[in-house]
JSON list of C-alpha atoms in Angstrom, two decimals:
[
{"chain": "A", "resi": 1, "resn": "UNK", "atom": "CA", "xyz": [-22.35, -10.38, 0.54]},
{"chain": "A", "resi": 2, "resn": "UNK", "atom": "CA", "xyz": [-19.17, -9.06, -1.09]},
{"chain": "A", "resi": 3, "resn": "UNK", "atom": "CA", "xyz": [-18.46, -5.35, -0.83]},
{"chain": "A", "resi": 4, "resn": "UNK", "atom": "CA", "xyz": [-18.26, -3.46, -3.92]},
{"chain": "A", "resi": 5, "resn": "UNK", "atom": "CA", "xyz": [-14.91, -2.18, -5.11]},
{"chain": "A", "resi": 6, "resn": "UNK", "atom": "CA", "xyz": [-16.23, 1.28, -4.40]},
{"chain": "A", "resi": 7, "resn": "UNK", "atom": "CA", "xyz": [-17.11, 0.45, -0.58]},
{"chain": "A", "resi": 8, "resn": "UNK", "atom": "CA", "xyz": [-13.74, -1.17, 0.02]},
{"chain": "A", "resi": 9, "resn": "UNK", "atom": "CA", "xyz": [-11.84, 1.68, -1.84]},
{"chain": "A", "resi": 10, "resn": "UNK", "atom": "CA", "xyz": [-13.49, 4.38, 0.03]},
{"chain": "A", "resi": 11, "resn": "UNK", "atom": "CA", "xyz": [-12.82, 2.32, 3.44]},
{"chain": "A", "resi": 12, "resn": "UNK", "atom": "CA", "xyz": [-9.50, 1.99, 2.59]},
{"chain": "A", "resi": 13, "resn": "UNK", "atom": "CA", "xyz": [-8.88, 5.23, 1.79]},
{"chain": "A", "resi": 14, "resn": "UNK", "atom": "CA", "xyz": [-10.62, 6.52, 5.10]},
{"chain": "A", "resi": 15, "resn": "UNK", "atom": "CA", "xyz": [-8.44, 3.97, 7.02]},
{"chain": "A", "resi": 16, "resn": "UNK", "atom": "CA", "xyz": [-5.23, 5.65, 5.37]},
{"chain": "A", "resi": 17, "resn": "UNK", "atom": "CA", "xyz": [-6.26, 9.06, 6.38]},
{"chain": "A", "resi": 18, "resn": "UNK", "atom": "CA", "xyz": [-6.89, 7.97, 9.87]},
{"chain": "A", "resi": 19, "resn": "UNK", "atom": "CA", "xyz": [-3.65, 6.16, 10.30]},
{"chain": "A", "resi": 20, "resn": "UNK", "atom": "CA", "xyz": [-1.63, 9.55, 9.00]},
{"chain": "A", "resi": 21, "resn": "UNK", "atom": "CA", "xyz": [-3.53, 11.36, 11.52]},
{"chain": "A", "resi": 22, "resn": "UNK", "atom": "CA", "xyz": [-6.17, 13.04, 9.61]},
{"chain": "A", "resi": 23, "resn": "UNK", "atom": "CA", "xyz": [-9.03, 13.73, 12.57]},
{"chain": "A", "resi": 24, "resn": "UNK", "atom": "CA", "xyz": [-11.50, 14.54, 9.75]},
{"chain": "A", "resi": 25, "resn": "UNK", "atom": "CA", "xyz": [-11.24, 11.03, 8.48]},
{"chain": "A", "resi": 26, "resn": "UNK", "atom": "CA", "xyz": [-12.24, 10.01, 12.23]},
{"chain": "A", "resi": 27, "resn": "UNK", "atom": "CA", "xyz": [-15.49, 12.27, 11.72]},
{"chain": "A", "resi": 28, "resn": "UNK", "atom": "CA", "xyz": [-16.06, 10.97, 8.29]},
{"chain": "A", "resi": 29, "resn": "UNK", "atom": "CA", "xyz": [-16.01, 7.71, 9.71]},
{"chain": "A", "resi": 30, "resn": "UNK", "atom": "CA", "xyz": [-18.38, 8.67, 12.55]},
{"chain": "A", "resi": 31, "resn": "UNK", "atom": "CA", "xyz": [-21.00, 9.85, 10.15]},
{"chain": "A", "resi": 32, "resn": "UNK", "atom": "CA", "xyz": [-20.95, 6.96, 7.86]},
{"chain": "A", "resi": 33, "resn": "UNK", "atom": "CA", "xyz": [-21.08, 4.14, 10.49]},
{"chain": "A", "resi": 34, "resn": "UNK", "atom": "CA", "xyz": [-22.16, 5.51, 13.94]},
{"chain": "A", "resi": 35, "resn": "UNK", "atom": "CA", "xyz": [-25.98, 5.19, 13.26]},
{"chain": "A", "resi": 36, "resn": "UNK", "atom": "CA", "xyz": [-25.56, 1.60, 12.31]},
{"chain": "A", "resi": 37, "resn": "UNK", "atom": "CA", "xyz": [-23.29, 0.73, 14.85]},
{"chain": "A", "resi": 38, "resn": "UNK", "atom": "CA", "xyz": [-25.30, 2.51, 17.45]},
{"chain": "A", "resi": 39, "resn": "UNK", "atom": "CA", "xyz": [-28.40, 0.24, 16.73]},
{"chain": "A", "resi": 40, "resn": "UNK", "atom": "CA", "xyz": [-26.07, -3.07, 17.28]},
{"chain": "A", "resi": 41, "resn": "UNK", "atom": "CA", "xyz": [-24.55, -1.62, 20.50]},
{"chain": "A", "resi": 42, "resn": "UNK", "atom": "CA", "xyz": [-28.49, -1.51, 21.43]},
{"chain": "A", "resi": 43, "resn": "UNK", "atom": "CA", "xyz": [-28.66, -5.00, 20.71]},
{"chain": "A", "resi": 44, "resn": "UNK", "atom": "CA", "xyz": [-25.60, -5.45, 23.12]},
{"chain": "A", "resi": 45, "resn": "UNK", "atom": "CA", "xyz": [-26.43, -3.21, 26.07]},
{"chain": "A", "resi": 46, "resn": "UNK", "atom": "CA", "xyz": [-29.16, -2.23, 28.16]},
{"chain": "A", "resi": 47, "resn": "UNK", "atom": "CA", "xyz": [-28.67, 1.20, 28.83]},
{"chain": "A", "resi": 48, "resn": "UNK", "atom": "CA", "xyz": [-28.19, 4.50, 26.68]},
{"chain": "A", "resi": 49, "resn": "UNK", "atom": "CA", "xyz": [-24.96, 5.38, 28.68]},
{"chain": "A", "resi": 50, "resn": "UNK", "atom": "CA", "xyz": [-23.52, 1.75, 27.75]},
{"chain": "A", "resi": 51, "resn": "UNK", "atom": "CA", "xyz": [-24.58, 2.07, 24.31]},
{"chain": "A", "resi": 52, "resn": "UNK", "atom": "CA", "xyz": [-22.73, 5.32, 24.09]},
{"chain": "A", "resi": 53, "resn": "UNK", "atom": "CA", "xyz": [-19.90, 4.10, 25.58]},
{"chain": "A", "resi": 54, "resn": "UNK", "atom": "CA", "xyz": [-19.96, 1.12, 23.03]},
{"chain": "A", "resi": 55, "resn": "UNK", "atom": "CA", "xyz": [-19.86, 3.26, 20.27]},
{"chain": "A", "resi": 56, "resn": "UNK", "atom": "CA", "xyz": [-17.30, 5.73, 21.79]},
{"chain": "A", "resi": 57, "resn": "UNK", "atom": "CA", "xyz": [-14.67, 2.89, 22.43]},
{"chain": "A", "resi": 58, "resn": "UNK", "atom": "CA", "xyz": [-15.28, 1.38, 19.10]},
{"chain": "A", "resi": 59, "resn": "UNK", "atom": "CA", "xyz": [-14.43, 4.37, 17.54]},
{"chain": "A", "resi": 60, "resn": "UNK", "atom": "CA", "xyz": [-11.59, 5.15, 19.84]},
{"chain": "A", "resi": 61, "resn": "UNK", "atom": "CA", "xyz": [-10.03, 1.85, 18.84]},
{"chain": "A", "resi": 62, "resn": "UNK", "atom": "CA", "xyz": [-10.39, 2.41, 15.22]},
{"chain": "A", "resi": 63, "resn": "UNK", "atom": "CA", "xyz": [-8.51, 5.59, 15.49]},
{"chain": "A", "resi": 64, "resn": "UNK", "atom": "CA", "xyz": [-5.93, 3.75, 17.63]},
{"chain": "A", "resi": 65, "resn": "UNK", "atom": "CA", "xyz": [-5.65, 1.15, 15.37]},
{"chain": "A", "resi": 66, "resn": "UNK", "atom": "CA", "xyz": [-6.11, 2.40, 11.99]},
{"chain": "A", "resi": 67, "resn": "UNK", "atom": "CA", "xyz": [-2.40, 2.11, 10.85]},
{"chain": "A", "resi": 68, "resn": "UNK", "atom": "CA", "xyz": [-2.45, -1.80, 11.79]},
{"chain": "A", "resi": 69, "resn": "UNK", "atom": "CA", "xyz": [-6.21, -2.59, 10.74]},
{"chain": "A", "resi": 70, "resn": "UNK", "atom": "CA", "xyz": [-6.73, -5.67, 8.00]},
{"chain": "A", "resi": 71, "resn": "UNK", "atom": "CA", "xyz": [-10.01, -5.50, 6.52]},
{"chain": "A", "resi": 72, "resn": "UNK", "atom": "CA", "xyz": [-10.94, -9.22, 5.33]},
{"chain": "A", "resi": 73, "resn": "UNK", "atom": "CA", "xyz": [-14.02, -7.91, 3.64]},
{"chain": "A", "resi": 74, "resn": "UNK", "atom": "CA", "xyz": [-12.69, -5.01, 2.50]},
{"chain": "A", "resi": 75, "resn": "UNK", "atom": "CA", "xyz": [-14.92, -2.64, 4.47]},
{"chain": "A", "resi": 76, "resn": "UNK", "atom": "CA", "xyz": [-14.92, -1.14, 7.80]},
{"chain": "A", "resi": 77, "resn": "UNK", "atom": "CA", "xyz": [-18.50, -1.97, 9.13]},
{"chain": "A", "resi": 78, "resn": "UNK", "atom": "CA", "xyz": [-17.79, -5.82, 9.75]},
{"chain": "A", "resi": 79, "resn": "UNK", "atom": "CA", "xyz": [-14.41, -4.95, 11.48]},
{"chain": "A", "resi": 80, "resn": "UNK", "atom": "CA", "xyz": [-16.53, -1.86, 13.52]},
{"chain": "A", "resi": 81, "resn": "UNK", "atom": "CA", "xyz": [-19.35, -4.54, 14.65]},
{"chain": "A", "resi": 82, "resn": "UNK", "atom": "CA", "xyz": [-16.54, -7.07, 15.88]},
{"chain": "A", "resi": 83, "resn": "UNK", "atom": "CA", "xyz": [-14.94, -4.48, 18.00]},
{"chain": "A", "resi": 84, "resn": "UNK", "atom": "CA", "xyz": [-17.89, -3.13, 19.17]},
{"chain": "A", "resi": 85, "resn": "UNK", "atom": "CA", "xyz": [-19.06, -6.83, 20.40]},
{"chain": "A", "resi": 86, "resn": "UNK", "atom": "CA", "xyz": [-15.66, -7.23, 21.89]},
{"chain": "A", "resi": 87, "resn": "UNK", "atom": "CA", "xyz": [-16.19, -4.21, 23.79]},
{"chain": "A", "resi": 88, "resn": "UNK", "atom": "CA", "xyz": [-19.78, -5.03, 24.84]},
{"chain": "A", "resi": 89, "resn": "UNK", "atom": "CA", "xyz": [-18.25, -8.61, 26.21]},
{"chain": "A", "resi": 90, "resn": "UNK", "atom": "CA", "xyz": [-15.44, -6.50, 28.36]},
{"chain": "A", "resi": 91, "resn": "UNK", "atom": "CA", "xyz": [-17.99, -4.23, 28.99]},
{"chain": "A", "resi": 92, "resn": "UNK", "atom": "CA", "xyz": [-20.17, -6.94, 30.81]},
{"chain": "A", "resi": 93, "resn": "UNK", "atom": "CA", "xyz": [-17.65, -8.85, 32.18]},
{"chain": "A", "resi": 94, "resn": "UNK", "atom": "CA", "xyz": [-16.56, -5.95, 34.27]},
{"chain": "A", "resi": 95, "resn": "UNK", "atom": "CA", "xyz": [-20.29, -5.62, 35.13]},
{"chain": "A", "resi": 96, "resn": "UNK", "atom": "CA", "xyz": [-20.44, -9.31, 35.81]},
{"chain": "A", "resi": 97, "resn": "UNK", "atom": "CA", "xyz": [-17.33, -9.24, 38.05]},
{"chain": "A", "resi": 98, "resn": "UNK", "atom": "CA", "xyz": [-18.25, -6.34, 40.06]},
{"chain": "A", "resi": 99, "resn": "UNK", "atom": "CA", "xyz": [-21.68, -7.83, 40.76]},
{"chain": "A", "resi": 100, "resn": "UNK", "atom": "CA", "xyz": [-20.58, -11.33, 41.14]},
{"chain": "A", "resi": 101, "resn": "UNK", "atom": "CA", "xyz": [-22.13, -12.98, 38.23]},
{"chain": "A", "resi": 102, "resn": "UNK", "atom": "CA", "xyz": [-21.77, -14.77, 35.01]},
{"chain": "A", "resi": 103, "resn": "UNK", "atom": "CA", "xyz": [-21.43, -13.22, 31.56]},
{"chain": "A", "resi": 104, "resn": "UNK", "atom": "CA", "xyz": [-24.77, -12.93, 30.07]},
{"chain": "A", "resi": 105, "resn": "UNK", "atom": "CA", "xyz": [-25.72, -15.80, 27.64]},
{"chain": "A", "resi": 106, "resn": "UNK", "atom": "CA", "xyz": [-26.18, -13.03, 24.65]},
{"chain": "A", "resi": 107, "resn": "UNK", "atom": "CA", "xyz": [-22.79, -12.23, 24.85]},
{"chain": "A", "resi": 108, "resn": "UNK", "atom": "CA", "xyz": [-20.96, -15.28, 24.90]},
{"chain": "A", "resi": 109, "resn": "UNK", "atom": "CA", "xyz": [-19.54, -16.48, 21.60]},
{"chain": "A", "resi": 110, "resn": "UNK", "atom": "CA", "xyz": [-21.89, -18.49, 19.82]},
{"chain": "A", "resi": 111, "resn": "UNK", "atom": "CA", "xyz": [-20.89, -22.10, 20.26]},
{"chain": "A", "resi": 112, "resn": "UNK", "atom": "CA", "xyz": [-21.98, -23.50, 16.79]},
{"chain": "A", "resi": 113, "resn": "UNK", "atom": "CA", "xyz": [-23.11, -21.99, 13.42]},
{"chain": "A", "resi": 114, "resn": "UNK", "atom": "CA", "xyz": [-27.25, -22.95, 14.35]},
{"chain": "A", "resi": 115, "resn": "UNK", "atom": "CA", "xyz": [-26.59, -20.29, 17.35]},
{"chain": "A", "resi": 116, "resn": "UNK", "atom": "CA", "xyz": [-24.91, -17.80, 15.33]},
{"chain": "A", "resi": 117, "resn": "UNK", "atom": "CA", "xyz": [-27.61, -18.00, 12.73]},
{"chain": "A", "resi": 118, "resn": "UNK", "atom": "CA", "xyz": [-30.58, -17.61, 15.30]},
{"chain": "A", "resi": 119, "resn": "UNK", "atom": "CA", "xyz": [-28.55, -14.34, 16.57]},
{"chain": "A", "resi": 120, "resn": "UNK", "atom": "CA", "xyz": [-28.88, -13.01, 13.20]},
{"chain": "A", "resi": 121, "resn": "UNK", "atom": "CA", "xyz": [-32.56, -14.13, 12.71]},
{"chain": "A", "resi": 122, "resn": "UNK", "atom": "CA", "xyz": [-33.26, -10.67, 11.76]},
{"chain": "A", "resi": 123, "resn": "UNK", "atom": "CA", "xyz": [-31.12, -10.67, 8.86]},
{"chain": "A", "resi": 124, "resn": "UNK", "atom": "CA", "xyz": [-32.73, -14.32, 7.96]},
{"chain": "A", "resi": 125, "resn": "UNK", "atom": "CA", "xyz": [-36.19, -12.66, 7.87]},
{"chain": "A", "resi": 126, "resn": "UNK", "atom": "CA", "xyz": [-34.98, -9.93, 5.24]},
{"chain": "A", "resi": 127, "resn": "UNK", "atom": "CA", "xyz": [-33.64, -12.21, 3.14]},
{"chain": "A", "resi": 128, "resn": "UNK", "atom": "CA", "xyz": [-36.53, -14.45, 3.56]},
{"chain": "A", "resi": 129, "resn": "UNK", "atom": "CA", "xyz": [-38.53, -11.51, 2.21]},
{"chain": "A", "resi": 130, "resn": "UNK", "atom": "CA", "xyz": [-36.59, -10.84, -0.96]},
{"chain": "A", "resi": 131, "resn": "UNK", "atom": "CA", "xyz": [-37.89, -12.15, -4.66]},
{"chain": "A", "resi": 132, "resn": "UNK", "atom": "CA", "xyz": [-37.23, -16.23, -4.77]},
{"chain": "A", "resi": 133, "resn": "UNK", "atom": "CA", "xyz": [-33.97, -15.73, -7.25]},
{"chain": "A", "resi": 134, "resn": "UNK", "atom": "CA", "xyz": [-32.52, -13.15, -4.72]},
{"chain": "A", "resi": 135, "resn": "UNK", "atom": "CA", "xyz": [-33.06, -15.05, -1.71]},
{"chain": "A", "resi": 136, "resn": "UNK", "atom": "CA", "xyz": [-31.66, -18.12, -3.20]},
{"chain": "A", "resi": 137, "resn": "UNK", "atom": "CA", "xyz": [-28.55, -16.28, -4.10]},
{"chain": "A", "resi": 138, "resn": "UNK", "atom": "CA", "xyz": [-28.23, -14.50, -0.71]},
{"chain": "A", "resi": 139, "resn": "UNK", "atom": "CA", "xyz": [-28.72, -18.22, 0.96]},
{"chain": "A", "resi": 140, "resn": "UNK", "atom": "CA", "xyz": [-25.85, -19.90, -1.20]},
{"chain": "A", "resi": 141, "resn": "UNK", "atom": "CA", "xyz": [-23.54, -16.79, -0.60]},
{"chain": "A", "resi": 142, "resn": "UNK", "atom": "CA", "xyz": [-23.91, -15.69, 2.54]},
{"chain": "A", "resi": 143, "resn": "UNK", "atom": "CA", "xyz": [-25.53, -18.52, 4.72]},
{"chain": "A", "resi": 144, "resn": "UNK", "atom": "CA", "xyz": [-23.62, -21.37, 2.69]},
{"chain": "A", "resi": 145, "resn": "UNK", "atom": "CA", "xyz": [-20.34, -19.34, 1.85]},
{"chain": "A", "resi": 146, "resn": "UNK", "atom": "CA", "xyz": [-20.35, -20.06, -1.87]},
{"chain": "A", "resi": 147, "resn": "UNK", "atom": "CA", "xyz": [-18.64, -18.09, -4.46]},
{"chain": "A", "resi": 148, "resn": "UNK", "atom": "CA", "xyz": [-20.94, -15.37, -6.95]},
{"chain": "A", "resi": 149, "resn": "UNK", "atom": "CA", "xyz": [-19.37, -17.94, -9.46]},
{"chain": "A", "resi": 150, "resn": "UNK", "atom": "CA", "xyz": [-20.50, -21.00, -7.80]},
{"chain": "A", "resi": 151, "resn": "UNK", "atom": "CA", "xyz": [-23.88, -19.57, -7.15]},
{"chain": "A", "resi": 152, "resn": "UNK", "atom": "CA", "xyz": [-24.41, -18.54, -10.73]},
{"chain": "A", "resi": 153, "resn": "UNK", "atom": "CA", "xyz": [-23.82, -22.15, -11.97]},
{"chain": "A", "resi": 154, "resn": "UNK", "atom": "CA", "xyz": [-25.97, -23.26, -9.35]},
{"chain": "A", "resi": 155, "resn": "UNK", "atom": "CA", "xyz": [-28.68, -21.34, -10.59]},
{"chain": "A", "resi": 156, "resn": "UNK", "atom": "CA", "xyz": [-27.94, -21.32, -14.33]},
{"chain": "A", "resi": 157, "resn": "UNK", "atom": "CA", "xyz": [-27.16, -17.55, -14.12]},
{"chain": "A", "resi": 158, "resn": "UNK", "atom": "CA", "xyz": [-24.13, -15.22, -15.34]},
{"chain": "A", "resi": 159, "resn": "UNK", "atom": "CA", "xyz": [-21.80, -14.11, -12.82]},
{"chain": "A", "resi": 160, "resn": "UNK", "atom": "CA", "xyz": [-22.64, -10.52, -13.83]},
{"chain": "A", "resi": 161, "resn": "UNK", "atom": "CA", "xyz": [-26.48, -11.10, -13.05]},
{"chain": "A", "resi": 162, "resn": "UNK", "atom": "CA", "xyz": [-25.28, -12.83, -9.52]},
{"chain": "A", "resi": 163, "resn": "UNK", "atom": "CA", "xyz": [-23.39, -9.86, -8.70]},
{"chain": "A", "resi": 164, "resn": "UNK", "atom": "CA", "xyz": [-26.32, -7.52, -9.67]},
{"chain": "A", "resi": 165, "resn": "UNK", "atom": "CA", "xyz": [-28.46, -9.03, -7.74]},
{"chain": "A", "resi": 166, "resn": "UNK", "atom": "CA", "xyz": [-26.54, -9.25, -4.49]},
{"chain": "A", "resi": 167, "resn": "UNK", "atom": "CA", "xyz": [-25.87, -5.29, -5.12]},
{"chain": "A", "resi": 168, "resn": "UNK", "atom": "CA", "xyz": [-29.21, -4.71, -4.89]},
{"chain": "A", "resi": 169, "resn": "UNK", "atom": "CA", "xyz": [-30.28, -7.14, -1.94]},
{"chain": "A", "resi": 170, "resn": "UNK", "atom": "CA", "xyz": [-27.11, -5.79, -0.26]},
{"chain": "A", "resi": 171, "resn": "UNK", "atom": "CA", "xyz": [-28.62, -2.38, -0.64]},
{"chain": "A", "resi": 172, "resn": "UNK", "atom": "CA", "xyz": [-31.94, -3.48, 0.67]},
{"chain": "A", "resi": 173, "resn": "UNK", "atom": "CA", "xyz": [-30.21, -5.05, 3.58]},
{"chain": "A", "resi": 174, "resn": "UNK", "atom": "CA", "xyz": [-28.26, -2.05, 4.38]},
{"chain": "A", "resi": 175, "resn": "UNK", "atom": "CA", "xyz": [-31.32, -0.08, 4.53]},
{"chain": "A", "resi": 176, "resn": "UNK", "atom": "CA", "xyz": [-33.14, -2.75, 7.02]},
{"chain": "A", "resi": 177, "resn": "UNK", "atom": "CA", "xyz": [-30.02, -2.32, 9.10]},
{"chain": "A", "resi": 178, "resn": "UNK", "atom": "CA", "xyz": [-30.06, 1.52, 9.31]},
{"chain": "A", "resi": 179, "resn": "UNK", "atom": "CA", "xyz": [-33.94, 1.35, 10.13]},
{"chain": "A", "resi": 180, "resn": "UNK", "atom": "CA", "xyz": [-33.72, -1.12, 12.62]},
{"chain": "A", "resi": 181, "resn": "UNK", "atom": "CA", "xyz": [-34.99, 0.16, 15.82]},
{"chain": "A", "resi": 182, "resn": "UNK", "atom": "CA", "xyz": [-32.55, -1.55, 18.30]}
]
């Protein structure tokens, strides 16, 4: 789903504040994203200490790279999730190296789209629970990569209706993420 202009503007402003050295902006980012990032980290790490380290390292990376961050989606959360995953992979490599093991399969990069979809099974479950039209819009835009305009044409809706439904679905998915019990 595409971020709203409000989310993108707020995240861009937050990033600019951090780039200028505003530690309050880092605190604001932490307050906003730490709960979701922590739940995500629990899916990647097995101990409270490892989860805390992943979250801390992710925010440290955000602080250090704020001036150079490119936000392809316009929002910080996807960027932070990728950073967290990369830190988890590095953490797993260090642990595996020290133990003489291989990188755990759950942290290996997905080799194909089917594997990536399976890793996001809970998202698909939430999408499946949406009303039929909203579900189809999410499938077209999220899973198949169609634009809002293309989805509107395919479903005989206006772009505004698709945008409104995506916004509503996005709020529902965001709520599911923030209440997920990882």
